[in-house]
Coordinates of N, CA and C in Angstrom, one line a residue:
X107 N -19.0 4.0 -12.6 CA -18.7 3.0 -11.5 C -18.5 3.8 -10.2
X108 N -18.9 3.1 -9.0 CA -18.7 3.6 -7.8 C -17.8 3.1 -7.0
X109 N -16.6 3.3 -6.3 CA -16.2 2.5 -5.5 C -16.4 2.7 -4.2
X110 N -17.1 1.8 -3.3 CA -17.2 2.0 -2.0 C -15.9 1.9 -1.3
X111 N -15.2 3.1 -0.2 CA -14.0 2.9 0.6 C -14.4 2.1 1.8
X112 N -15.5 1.6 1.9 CA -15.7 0.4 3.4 C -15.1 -1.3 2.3
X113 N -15.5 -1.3 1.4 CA -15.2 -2.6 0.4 C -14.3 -2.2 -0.6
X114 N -13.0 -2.0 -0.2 CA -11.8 -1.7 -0.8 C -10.7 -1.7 -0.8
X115 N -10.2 -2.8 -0.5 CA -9.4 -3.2 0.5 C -8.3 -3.8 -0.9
X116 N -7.3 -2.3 -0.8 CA -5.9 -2.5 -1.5 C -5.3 -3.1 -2.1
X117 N -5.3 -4.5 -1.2 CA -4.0 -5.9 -0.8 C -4.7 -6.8 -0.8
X118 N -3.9 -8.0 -1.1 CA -4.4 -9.2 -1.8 C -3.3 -9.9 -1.3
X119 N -3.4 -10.9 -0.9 CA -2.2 -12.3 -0.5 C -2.5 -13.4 -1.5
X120 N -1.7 -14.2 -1.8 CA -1.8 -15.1 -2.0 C -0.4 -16.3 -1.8
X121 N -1.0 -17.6 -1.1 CA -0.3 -18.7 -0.9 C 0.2 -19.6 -2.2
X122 N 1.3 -19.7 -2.6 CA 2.0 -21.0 -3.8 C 2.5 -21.7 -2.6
X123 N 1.6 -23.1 -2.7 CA 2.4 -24.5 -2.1 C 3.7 -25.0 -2.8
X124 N 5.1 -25.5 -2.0 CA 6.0 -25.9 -2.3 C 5.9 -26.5 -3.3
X125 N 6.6 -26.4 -5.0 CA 6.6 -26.8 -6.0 C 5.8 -26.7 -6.6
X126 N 4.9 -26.0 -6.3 CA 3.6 -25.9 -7.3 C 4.0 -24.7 -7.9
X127 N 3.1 -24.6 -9.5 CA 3.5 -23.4 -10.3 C 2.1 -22.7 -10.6
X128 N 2.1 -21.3 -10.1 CA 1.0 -20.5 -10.4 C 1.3 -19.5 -11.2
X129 N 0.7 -19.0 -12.4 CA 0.7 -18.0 -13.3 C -0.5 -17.1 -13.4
X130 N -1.6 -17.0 -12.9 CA -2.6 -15.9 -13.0 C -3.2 -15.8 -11.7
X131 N -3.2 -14.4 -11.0 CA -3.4 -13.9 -9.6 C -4.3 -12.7 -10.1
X132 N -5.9 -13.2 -9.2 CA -6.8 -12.1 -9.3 C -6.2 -10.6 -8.6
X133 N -6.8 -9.8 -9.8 CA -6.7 -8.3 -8.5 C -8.1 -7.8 -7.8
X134 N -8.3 -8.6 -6.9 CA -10.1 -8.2 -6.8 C -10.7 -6.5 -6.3
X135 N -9.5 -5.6 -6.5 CA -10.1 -4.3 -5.9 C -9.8 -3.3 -7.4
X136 N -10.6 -2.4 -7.4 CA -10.4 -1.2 -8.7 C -9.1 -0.7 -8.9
X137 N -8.3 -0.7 -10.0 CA -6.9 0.2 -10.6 C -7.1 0.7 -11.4
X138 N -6.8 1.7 -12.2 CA -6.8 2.4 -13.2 C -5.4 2.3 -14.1
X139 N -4.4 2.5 -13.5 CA -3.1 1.7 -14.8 C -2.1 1.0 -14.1
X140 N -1.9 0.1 -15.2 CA -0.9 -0.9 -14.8 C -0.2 -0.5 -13.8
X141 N 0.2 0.5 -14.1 CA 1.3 0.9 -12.5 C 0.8 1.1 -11.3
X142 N -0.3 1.1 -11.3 CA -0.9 1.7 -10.0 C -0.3 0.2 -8.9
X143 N -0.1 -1.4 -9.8 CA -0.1 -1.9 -8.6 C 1.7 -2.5 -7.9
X144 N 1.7 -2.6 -7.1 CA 3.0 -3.3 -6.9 C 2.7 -4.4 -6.2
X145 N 3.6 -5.7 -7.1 CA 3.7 -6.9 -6.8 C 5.0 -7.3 -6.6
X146 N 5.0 -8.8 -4.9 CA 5.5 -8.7 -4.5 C 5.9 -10.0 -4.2
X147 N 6.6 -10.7 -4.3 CA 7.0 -12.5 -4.3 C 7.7 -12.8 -3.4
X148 N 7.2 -13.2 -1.9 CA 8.1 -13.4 -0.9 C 9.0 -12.3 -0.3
X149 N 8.0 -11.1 -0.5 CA 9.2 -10.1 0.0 C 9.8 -9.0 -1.4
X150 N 10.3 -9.8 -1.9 CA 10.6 -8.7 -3.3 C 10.1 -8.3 -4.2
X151 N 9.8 -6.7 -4.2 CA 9.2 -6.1 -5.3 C 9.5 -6.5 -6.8
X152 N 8.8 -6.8 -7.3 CA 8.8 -7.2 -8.6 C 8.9 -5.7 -9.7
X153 N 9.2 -5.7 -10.9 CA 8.9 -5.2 -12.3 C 8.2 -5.1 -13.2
X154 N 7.4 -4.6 -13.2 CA 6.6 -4.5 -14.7 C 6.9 -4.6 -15.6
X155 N 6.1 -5.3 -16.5 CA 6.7 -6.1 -18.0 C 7.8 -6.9 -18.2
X156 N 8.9 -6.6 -16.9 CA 10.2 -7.7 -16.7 C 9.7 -8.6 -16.3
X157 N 8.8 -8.5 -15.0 CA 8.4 -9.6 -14.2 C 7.0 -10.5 -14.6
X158 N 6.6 -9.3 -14.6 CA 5.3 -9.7 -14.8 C 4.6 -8.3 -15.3
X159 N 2.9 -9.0 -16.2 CA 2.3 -8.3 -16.8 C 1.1 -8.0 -16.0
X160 N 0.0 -7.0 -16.5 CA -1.5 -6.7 -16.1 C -2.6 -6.4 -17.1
X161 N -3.4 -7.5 -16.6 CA -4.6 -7.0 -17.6 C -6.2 -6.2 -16.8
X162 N -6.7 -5.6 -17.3 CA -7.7 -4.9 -16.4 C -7.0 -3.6 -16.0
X163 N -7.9 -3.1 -15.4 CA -7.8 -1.2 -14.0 C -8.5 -0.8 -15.4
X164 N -8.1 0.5 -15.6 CA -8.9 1.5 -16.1 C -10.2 2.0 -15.2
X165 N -10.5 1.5 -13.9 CA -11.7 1.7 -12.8 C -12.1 0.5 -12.7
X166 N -11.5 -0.8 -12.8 CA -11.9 -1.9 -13.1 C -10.8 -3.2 -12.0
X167 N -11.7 -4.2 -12.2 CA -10.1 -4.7 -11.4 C -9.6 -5.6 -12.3
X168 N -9.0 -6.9 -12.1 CA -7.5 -6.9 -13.3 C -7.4 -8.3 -12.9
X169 N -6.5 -8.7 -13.3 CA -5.3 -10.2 -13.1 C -4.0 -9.6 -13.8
X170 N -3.2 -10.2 -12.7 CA -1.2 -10.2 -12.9 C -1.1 -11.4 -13.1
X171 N -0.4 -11.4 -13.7 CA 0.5 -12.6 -14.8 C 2.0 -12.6 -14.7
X172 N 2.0 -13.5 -13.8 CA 3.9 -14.2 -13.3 C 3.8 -15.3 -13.0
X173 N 4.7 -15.7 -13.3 CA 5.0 -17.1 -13.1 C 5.9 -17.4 -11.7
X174 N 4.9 -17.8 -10.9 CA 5.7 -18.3 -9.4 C 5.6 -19.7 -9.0
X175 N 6.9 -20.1 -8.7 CA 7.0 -21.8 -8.7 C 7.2 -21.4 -6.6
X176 N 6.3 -22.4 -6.2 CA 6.5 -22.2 -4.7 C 8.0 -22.7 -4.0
X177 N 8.4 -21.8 -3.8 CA 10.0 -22.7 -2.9 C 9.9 -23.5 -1.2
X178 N 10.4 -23.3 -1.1 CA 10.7 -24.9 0.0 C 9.3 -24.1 1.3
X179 N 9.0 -24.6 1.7 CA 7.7 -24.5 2.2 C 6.9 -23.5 1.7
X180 N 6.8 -23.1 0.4 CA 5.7 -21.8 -0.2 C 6.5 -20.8 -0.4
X181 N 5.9 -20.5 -1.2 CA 5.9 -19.0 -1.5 C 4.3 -18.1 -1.3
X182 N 4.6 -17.0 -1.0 CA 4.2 -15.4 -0.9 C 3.5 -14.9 -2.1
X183 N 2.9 -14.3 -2.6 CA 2.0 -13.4 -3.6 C 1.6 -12.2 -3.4
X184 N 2.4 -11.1 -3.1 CA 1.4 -10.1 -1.8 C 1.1 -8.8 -3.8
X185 N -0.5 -8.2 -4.0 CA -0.6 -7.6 -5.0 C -1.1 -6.8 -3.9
X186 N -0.5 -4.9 -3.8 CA -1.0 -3.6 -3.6 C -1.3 -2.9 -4.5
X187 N -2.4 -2.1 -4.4 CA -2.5 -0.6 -5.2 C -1.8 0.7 -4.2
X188 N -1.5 1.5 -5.1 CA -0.6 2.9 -4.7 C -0.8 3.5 -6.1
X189 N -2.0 4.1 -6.2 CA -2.1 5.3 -7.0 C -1.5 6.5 -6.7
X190 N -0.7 6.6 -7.7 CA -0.1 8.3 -7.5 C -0.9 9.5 -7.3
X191 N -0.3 9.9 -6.4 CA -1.4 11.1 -5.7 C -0.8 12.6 -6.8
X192 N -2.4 12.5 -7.8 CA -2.0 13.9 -8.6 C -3.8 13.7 -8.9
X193 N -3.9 15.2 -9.5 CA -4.9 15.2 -10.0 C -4.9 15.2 -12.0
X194 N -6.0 14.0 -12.4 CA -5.7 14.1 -13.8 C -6.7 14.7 -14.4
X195 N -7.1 15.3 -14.2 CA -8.5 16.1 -15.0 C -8.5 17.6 -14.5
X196 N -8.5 18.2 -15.6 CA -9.0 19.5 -15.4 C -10.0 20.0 -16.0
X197 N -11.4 20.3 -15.5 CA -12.3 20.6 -15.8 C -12.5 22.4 -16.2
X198 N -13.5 22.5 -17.3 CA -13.2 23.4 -17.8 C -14.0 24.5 -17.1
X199 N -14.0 26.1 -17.2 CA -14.8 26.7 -15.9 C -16.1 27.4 -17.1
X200 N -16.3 26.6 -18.1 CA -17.4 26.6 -18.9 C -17.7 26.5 -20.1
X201 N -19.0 25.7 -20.8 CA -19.1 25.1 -21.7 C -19.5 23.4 -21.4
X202 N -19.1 22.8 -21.9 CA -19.7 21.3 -21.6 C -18.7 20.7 -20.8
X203 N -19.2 20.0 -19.8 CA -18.8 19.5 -18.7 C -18.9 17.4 -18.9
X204 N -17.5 17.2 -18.7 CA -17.4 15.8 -19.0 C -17.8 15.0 -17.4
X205 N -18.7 14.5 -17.4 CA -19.7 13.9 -16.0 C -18.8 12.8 -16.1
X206 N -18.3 11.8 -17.2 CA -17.5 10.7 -16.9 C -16.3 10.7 -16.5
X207 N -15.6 12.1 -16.8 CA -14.3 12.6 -16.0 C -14.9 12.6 -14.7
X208 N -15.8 13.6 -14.5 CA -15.5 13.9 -13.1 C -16.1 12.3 -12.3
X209 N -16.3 11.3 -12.4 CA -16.7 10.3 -12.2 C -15.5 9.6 -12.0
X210 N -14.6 9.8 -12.8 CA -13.4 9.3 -13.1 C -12.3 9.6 -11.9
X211 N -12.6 10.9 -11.6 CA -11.6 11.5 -11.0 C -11.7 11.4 -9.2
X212 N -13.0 11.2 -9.1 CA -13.5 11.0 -7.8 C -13.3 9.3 -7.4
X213 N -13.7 8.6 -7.9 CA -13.2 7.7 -8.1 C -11.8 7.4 -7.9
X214 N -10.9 7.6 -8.6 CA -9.5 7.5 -8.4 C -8.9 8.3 -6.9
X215 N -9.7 9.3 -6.7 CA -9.5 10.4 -5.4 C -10.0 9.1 -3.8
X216 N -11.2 8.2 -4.0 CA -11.7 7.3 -3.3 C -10.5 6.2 -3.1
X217 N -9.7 5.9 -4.1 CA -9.3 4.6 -4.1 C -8.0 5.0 -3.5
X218 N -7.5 6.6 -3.7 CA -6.2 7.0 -2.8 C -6.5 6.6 -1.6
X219 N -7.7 7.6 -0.9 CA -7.9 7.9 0.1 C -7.6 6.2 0.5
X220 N -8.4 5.0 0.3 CA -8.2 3.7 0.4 C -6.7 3.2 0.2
X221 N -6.2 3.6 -0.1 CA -4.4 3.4 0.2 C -3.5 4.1 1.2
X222 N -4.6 5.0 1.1 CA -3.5 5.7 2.4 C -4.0 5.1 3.7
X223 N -5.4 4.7 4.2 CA -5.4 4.3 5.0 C -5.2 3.0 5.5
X224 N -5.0 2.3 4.2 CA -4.7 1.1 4.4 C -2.9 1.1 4.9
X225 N -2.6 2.1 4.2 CA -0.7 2.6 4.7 C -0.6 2.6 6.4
X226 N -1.5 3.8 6.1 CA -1.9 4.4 7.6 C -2.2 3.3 8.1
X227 N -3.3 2.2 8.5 CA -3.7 0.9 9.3 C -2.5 0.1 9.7
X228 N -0.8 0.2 9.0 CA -0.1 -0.8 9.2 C 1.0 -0.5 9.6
X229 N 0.9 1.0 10.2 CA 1.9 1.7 10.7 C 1.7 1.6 12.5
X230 N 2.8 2.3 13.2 CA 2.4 2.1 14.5 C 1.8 3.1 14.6
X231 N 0.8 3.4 16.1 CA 0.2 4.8 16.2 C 0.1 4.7 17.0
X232 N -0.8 5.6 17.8 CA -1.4 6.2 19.4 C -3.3 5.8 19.1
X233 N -3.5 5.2 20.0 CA -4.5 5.1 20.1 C -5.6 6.6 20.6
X234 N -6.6 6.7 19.8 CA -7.3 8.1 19.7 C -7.5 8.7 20.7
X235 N -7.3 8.2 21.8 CA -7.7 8.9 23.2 C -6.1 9.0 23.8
X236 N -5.5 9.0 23.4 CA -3.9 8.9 23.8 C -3.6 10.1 23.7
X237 N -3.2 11.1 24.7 CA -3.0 12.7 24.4 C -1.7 12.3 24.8
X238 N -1.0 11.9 26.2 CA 0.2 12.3 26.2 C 1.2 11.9 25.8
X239 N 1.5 11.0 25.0 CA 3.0 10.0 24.3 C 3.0 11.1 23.3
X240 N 4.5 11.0 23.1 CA 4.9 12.0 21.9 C 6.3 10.7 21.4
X241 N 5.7 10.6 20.0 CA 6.5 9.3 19.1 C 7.2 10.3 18.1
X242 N 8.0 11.1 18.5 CA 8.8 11.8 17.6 C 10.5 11.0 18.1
X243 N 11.0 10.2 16.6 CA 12.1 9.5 16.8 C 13.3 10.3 16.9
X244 N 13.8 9.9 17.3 CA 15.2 10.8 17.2 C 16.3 10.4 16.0
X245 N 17.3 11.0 15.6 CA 18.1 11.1 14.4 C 18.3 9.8 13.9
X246 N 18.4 9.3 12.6 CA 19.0 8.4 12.5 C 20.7 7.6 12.9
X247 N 21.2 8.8 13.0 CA 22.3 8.9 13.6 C 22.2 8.4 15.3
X248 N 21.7 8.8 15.9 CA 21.5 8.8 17.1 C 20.7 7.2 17.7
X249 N 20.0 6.6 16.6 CA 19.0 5.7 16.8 C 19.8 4.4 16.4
X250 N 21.0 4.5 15.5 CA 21.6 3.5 14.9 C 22.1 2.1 15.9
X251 N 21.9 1.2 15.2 CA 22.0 -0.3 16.6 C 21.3 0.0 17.9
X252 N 20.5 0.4 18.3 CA 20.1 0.3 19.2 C 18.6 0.3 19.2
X253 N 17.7 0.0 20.5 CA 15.7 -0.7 20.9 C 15.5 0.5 20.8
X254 N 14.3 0.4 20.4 CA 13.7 1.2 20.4 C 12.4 1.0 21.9
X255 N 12.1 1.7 23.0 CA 11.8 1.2 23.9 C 10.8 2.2 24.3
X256 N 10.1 2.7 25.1 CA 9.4 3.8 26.4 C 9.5 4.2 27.3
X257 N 9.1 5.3 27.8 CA 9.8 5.4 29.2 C 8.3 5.2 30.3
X258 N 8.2 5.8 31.4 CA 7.4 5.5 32.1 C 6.2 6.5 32.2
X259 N 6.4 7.0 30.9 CA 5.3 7.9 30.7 C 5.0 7.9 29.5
X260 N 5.3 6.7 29.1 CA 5.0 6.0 27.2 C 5.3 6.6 25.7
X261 N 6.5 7.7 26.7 CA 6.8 8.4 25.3 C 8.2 7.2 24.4
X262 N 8.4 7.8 23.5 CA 9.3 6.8 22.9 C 11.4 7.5 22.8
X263 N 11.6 6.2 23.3 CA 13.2 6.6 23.5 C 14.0 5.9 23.1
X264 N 15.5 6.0 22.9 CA 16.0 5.2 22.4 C 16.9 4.8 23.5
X265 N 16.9 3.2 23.6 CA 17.7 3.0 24.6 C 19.0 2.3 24.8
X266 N 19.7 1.0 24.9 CA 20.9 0.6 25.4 C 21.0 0.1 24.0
X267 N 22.5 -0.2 23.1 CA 22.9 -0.6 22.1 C 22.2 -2.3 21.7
X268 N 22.5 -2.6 20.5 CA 21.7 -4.1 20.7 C 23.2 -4.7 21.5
X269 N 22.5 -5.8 21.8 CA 23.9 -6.5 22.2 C 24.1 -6.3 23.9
X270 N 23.8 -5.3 24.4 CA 24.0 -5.3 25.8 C 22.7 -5.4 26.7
X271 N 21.8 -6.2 25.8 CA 20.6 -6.4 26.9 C 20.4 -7.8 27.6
X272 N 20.9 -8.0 28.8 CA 21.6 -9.0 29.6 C 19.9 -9.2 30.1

């Protein structure tokens, strides 16, 4: 199997109308094990095997199995993949060479790279021609209740407490 990273797209939404009960949610992009995905019901991470189950991945894609009753204007469905970034194959440096590992393994290496960027796509950033802002935050300590704002040279600052912006 091949997966293309232009048609790979991580995340998956799905809408439950008010009172309605849905139990089976396609995963339409490639996983390899049950854990690879995290599901998510209005916001909160769900459990494996507590919550819900997974059939499919192995380089394949799947359906999760939970039972979601929609609450007062709908509920949420959100399914990610987050493959753990390791390597599972070690090939040997001679003798017979397993072509469906290394198939295996590239593949799984494709579908990170597709998670990180999709990470990466939903974070804030600088746009690529942007040389001079420098978005290095200051301490958590330091940043605590209070905007996060810019100054007039678009670097990032922290500025007046919440509460005192009149």
């Amino acid at each position: 199997m091949t997966i293309n990273i232009a048609d790979n797209s991580p995340r998956i939404s799905y809408s439950v109308a008010d009172g309605v009960t849905q139990t089976s949610f396609a995963v339409p992009f490639e996983f390899f094990d049950d854990e690879d995905l995290n599901v998510y019901v209005d916001g909160t991470l769900k459990t494996l095997t507590s919550d819900y189950t997974v059939a499919g991945g192995d380089g394949s894609t799947g359906t999760v199995t939970i039972s979601v009753t929609g609450g007062s204007g709908g509920s949420t469905v959100v399914i990610t993949r987050d493959i753990d970034l390791e390597r599972t194959t070690d090939f040997p440096v001679s003798g017979a060479f397993n072509i469906v590992a290394l198939n295996t393994e590239l593949d799984r290496l494709v579908a990170i790279a597709a998670d990180l960027e999709d990470l990466a796509g939903r974070g804030v950033k600088l746009a690529d021609f942007d040389t001079q802002a420098a978005l290095t935050l200051p301490l958590a300590s330091e940043r605590g209740n209070k905007v996060l704002a810019f100054n007039a040279t678009g670097d990032t600052l922290i500025s007046q407490e919440l509460g005192t912006w009149q």
